[in-house]
């Protein structure tokens, strides 16, 4: 690993706290859903606070299958993807082939998010040998 990548990995793992459910469905009330999203947003901001996209060198992009806002430093490399079957893909194959890694934040207990996750992975995998590595953050 290059020094920048190692630094990014260590900073990402070093943050404390258990991750909350990312925008999960099936909540008992709207208040509970709002609290879950708020907790997820706080966790996401805390996890990414010590990092910048440049820590990953050579380019990354982040996809999130929950309606979470990117931390300010990551706005230009962030896509909320809640695509349904046949949705328009937000990036070209050429753009994605230029990346060194793709990070996906997704809740494995939410069927809609898992479906979106699968579509993202399939689109990336369609690049074949030009596909960047995918890091899934559940």
mmCIF file of C-alpha atoms in Angstrom:
data_model
loop_
_atom_site.group_PDB
_atom_site.id
_atom_site.type_symbol
_atom_site.label_atom_id
_atom_site.label_comp_id
_atom_site.label_asym_id
_atom_site.label_seq_id
_atom_site.Cartn_x
_atom_site.Cartn_y
_atom_site.Cartn_z
ATOM 1 C CA UNK A 1 0.000 0.000 0.000
ATOM 2 C CA UNK A 2 1.137 3.500 -0.698
ATOM 3 C CA UNK A 3 1.589 5.737 2.338
ATOM 4 C CA UNK A 4 -1.506 7.829 1.528
ATOM 5 C CA UNK A 5 -3.695 4.754 1.222
ATOM 6 C CA UNK A 6 -2.362 3.304 4.451
ATOM 7 C CA UNK A 7 -2.991 6.613 6.239
ATOM 8 C CA UNK A 8 -6.537 6.700 4.903
ATOM 9 C CA UNK A 9 -7.211 3.110 5.966
ATOM 10 C CA UNK A 10 -5.881 3.684 9.474
ATOM 11 C CA UNK A 11 -7.855 6.907 9.928
ATOM 12 C CA UNK A 12 -11.008 5.263 8.671
ATOM 13 C CA UNK A 13 -10.678 2.315 11.070
ATOM 14 C CA UNK A 14 -9.550 4.431 14.016
ATOM 15 C CA UNK A 15 -12.828 6.228 14.581
ATOM 16 C CA UNK A 16 -14.808 4.911 17.491
ATOM 17 C CA UNK A 17 -18.367 3.808 17.817
ATOM 18 C CA UNK A 18 -20.581 1.195 16.286
ATOM 19 C CA UNK A 19 -22.080 2.168 12.969
ATOM 20 C CA UNK A 20 -25.803 2.851 13.073
ATOM 21 C CA UNK A 21 -28.152 1.436 10.500
ATOM 22 C CA UNK A 22 -27.885 3.562 7.361
ATOM 23 C CA UNK A 23 -31.348 4.868 6.677
ATOM 24 C CA UNK A 24 -33.070 1.573 7.351
ATOM 25 C CA UNK A 25 -36.671 0.847 6.418
ATOM 26 C CA UNK A 26 -39.282 -0.756 8.563
ATOM 27 C CA UNK A 27 -38.972 1.762 11.381
ATOM 28 C CA UNK A 28 -41.856 1.932 13.821
ATOM 29 C CA UNK A 29 -42.442 5.658 13.355
ATOM 30 C CA UNK A 30 -41.258 8.543 11.238
ATOM 31 C CA UNK A 31 -39.496 9.891 14.331
ATOM 32 C CA UNK A 32 -37.551 6.660 14.691
ATOM 33 C CA UNK A 33 -36.586 6.759 11.007
ATOM 34 C CA UNK A 34 -35.470 10.379 11.330
ATOM 35 C CA UNK A 35 -33.421 9.500 14.427
ATOM 36 C CA UNK A 36 -31.823 6.586 12.574
ATOM 37 C CA UNK A 37 -30.837 8.819 9.649
ATOM 38 C CA UNK A 38 -29.555 11.467 12.057
ATOM 39 C CA UNK A 39 -27.416 8.889 13.886
ATOM 40 C CA UNK A 40 -26.164 7.482 10.588
ATOM 41 C CA UNK A 41 -25.283 10.979 9.360
ATOM 42 C CA UNK A 42 -23.392 11.751 12.568
ATOM 43 C CA UNK A 43 -21.513 8.443 12.346
ATOM 44 C CA UNK A 44 -20.633 9.046 8.699
ATOM 45 C CA UNK A 45 -19.381 12.566 9.408
ATOM 46 C CA UNK A 46 -17.288 11.331 12.334
ATOM 47 C CA UNK A 47 -15.781 8.479 10.301
ATOM 48 C CA UNK A 48 -14.796 10.668 7.363
ATOM 49 C CA UNK A 49 -13.792 13.787 9.369
ATOM 50 C CA UNK A 50 -10.049 12.993 9.535
ATOM 51 C CA UNK A 51 -9.916 12.115 5.833
ATOM 52 C CA UNK A 52 -9.868 13.922 2.515
ATOM 53 C CA UNK A 53 -10.319 12.400 -0.929
ATOM 54 C CA UNK A 54 -6.640 13.165 -1.637
ATOM 55 C CA UNK A 55 -5.675 10.732 1.161
ATOM 56 C CA UNK A 56 -6.680 7.949 -1.203
ATOM 57 C CA UNK A 57 -4.410 9.207 -4.012
ATOM 58 C CA UNK A 58 -5.241 8.968 -7.676
ATOM 59 C CA UNK A 59 -9.010 9.210 -7.275
ATOM 60 C CA UNK A 60 -11.931 7.592 -5.508
ATOM 61 C CA UNK A 61 -15.667 7.874 -5.737
ATOM 62 C CA UNK A 62 -18.182 7.117 -3.003
ATOM 63 C CA UNK A 63 -21.663 5.747 -3.577
ATOM 64 C CA UNK A 64 -24.212 5.752 -0.778
ATOM 65 C CA UNK A 65 -27.484 3.850 -1.038
ATOM 66 C CA UNK A 66 -29.048 5.823 1.841
ATOM 67 C CA UNK A 67 -30.207 9.440 1.702
ATOM 68 C CA UNK A 68 -27.193 10.766 3.592
ATOM 69 C CA UNK A 69 -25.383 14.009 2.876
ATOM 70 C CA UNK A 70 -21.686 13.840 2.089
ATOM 71 C CA UNK A 71 -19.280 15.465 4.496
ATOM 72 C CA UNK A 72 -18.159 18.794 2.945
ATOM 73 C CA UNK A 73 -14.740 17.551 1.800
ATOM 74 C CA UNK A 74 -16.351 14.640 -0.074
ATOM 75 C CA UNK A 75 -19.150 16.423 -1.941
ATOM 76 C CA UNK A 76 -17.365 16.269 -5.302
ATOM 77 C CA UNK A 77 -16.753 12.501 -5.048
ATOM 78 C CA UNK A 78 -20.150 11.505 -3.592
ATOM 79 C CA UNK A 79 -23.230 10.038 -5.250
ATOM 80 C CA UNK A 80 -26.414 8.963 -3.508
ATOM 81 C CA UNK A 81 -27.557 6.077 -5.662
ATOM 82 C CA UNK A 82 -31.043 4.748 -5.023
ATOM 83 C CA UNK A 83 -31.465 3.563 -8.575
ATOM 84 C CA UNK A 84 -34.294 1.333 -9.562
ATOM 85 C CA UNK A 85 -34.056 -1.193 -12.340
ATOM 86 C CA UNK A 86 -33.376 0.699 -15.558
ATOM 87 C CA UNK A 87 -32.257 3.882 -13.773
ATOM 88 C CA UNK A 88 -29.840 6.142 -15.591
ATOM 89 C CA UNK A 89 -26.284 5.458 -14.463
ATOM 90 C CA UNK A 90 -24.605 8.629 -13.120
ATOM 91 C CA UNK A 91 -21.093 7.908 -14.476
ATOM 92 C CA UNK A 92 -19.591 6.716 -17.711
ATOM 93 C CA UNK A 93 -17.492 3.565 -17.913
ATOM 94 C CA UNK A 94 -14.511 5.740 -18.866
ATOM 95 C CA UNK A 95 -14.934 7.872 -15.725
ATOM 96 C CA UNK A 96 -15.134 4.820 -13.482
ATOM 97 C CA UNK A 97 -12.141 3.115 -15.125
ATOM 98 C CA UNK A 98 -10.006 6.136 -14.143
ATOM 99 C CA UNK A 99 -10.688 5.625 -10.425
ATOM 100 C CA UNK A 100 -8.371 3.810 -8.044
ATOM 101 C CA UNK A 101 -11.227 2.661 -5.793
ATOM 102 C CA UNK A 102 -14.959 2.923 -5.249
ATOM 103 C CA UNK A 103 -16.342 2.992 -1.714
ATOM 104 C CA UNK A 104 -19.977 2.022 -1.182
ATOM 105 C CA UNK A 105 -21.899 2.834 1.995
ATOM 106 C CA UNK A 106 -24.978 0.620 2.227
ATOM 107 C CA UNK A 107 -27.240 -0.994 4.823
ATOM 108 C CA UNK A 108 -27.270 -4.788 4.371
ATOM 109 C CA UNK A 109 -30.601 -5.099 6.236
ATOM 110 C CA UNK A 110 -32.535 -2.817 3.861
ATOM 111 C CA UNK A 111 -33.699 -4.663 0.724
ATOM 112 C CA UNK A 112 -33.903 -1.504 -1.396
ATOM 113 C CA UNK A 113 -30.361 -0.529 -0.436
ATOM 114 C CA UNK A 114 -29.087 -4.036 -1.162
ATOM 115 C CA UNK A 115 -30.751 -3.890 -4.602
ATOM 116 C CA UNK A 116 -29.044 -0.536 -5.262
ATOM 117 C CA UNK A 117 -25.748 -1.946 -4.004
ATOM 118 C CA UNK A 118 -26.073 -4.866 -6.421
ATOM 119 C CA UNK A 119 -26.721 -2.509 -9.352
ATOM 120 C CA UNK A 120 -23.661 -0.419 -8.481
ATOM 121 C CA UNK A 121 -21.469 -3.513 -8.210
ATOM 122 C CA UNK A 122 -22.815 -4.964 -11.474
ATOM 123 C CA UNK A 123 -22.161 -1.699 -13.317
ATOM 124 C CA UNK A 124 -18.607 -1.541 -11.994
ATOM 125 C CA UNK A 125 -18.021 -5.225 -12.639
ATOM 126 C CA UNK A 126 -19.137 -4.657 -16.236
ATOM 127 C CA UNK A 127 -15.863 -2.804 -16.785
ATOM 128 C CA UNK A 128 -14.008 -6.108 -16.654
ATOM 129 C CA UNK A 129 -10.276 -5.724 -16.118
ATOM 130 C CA UNK A 130 -10.630 -1.930 -16.055
ATOM 131 C CA UNK A 131 -12.869 -2.062 -12.965
ATOM 132 C CA UNK A 132 -11.489 -0.335 -9.866
ATOM 133 C CA UNK A 133 -11.514 -2.145 -6.526
ATOM 134 C CA UNK A 134 -14.758 -1.864 -4.562
ATOM 135 C CA UNK A 135 -14.818 -1.317 -0.802
ATOM 136 C CA UNK A 136 -18.169 -1.953 0.866
ATOM 137 C CA UNK A 137 -18.871 -0.214 4.170
ATOM 138 C CA UNK A 138 -22.023 -1.755 5.657
#
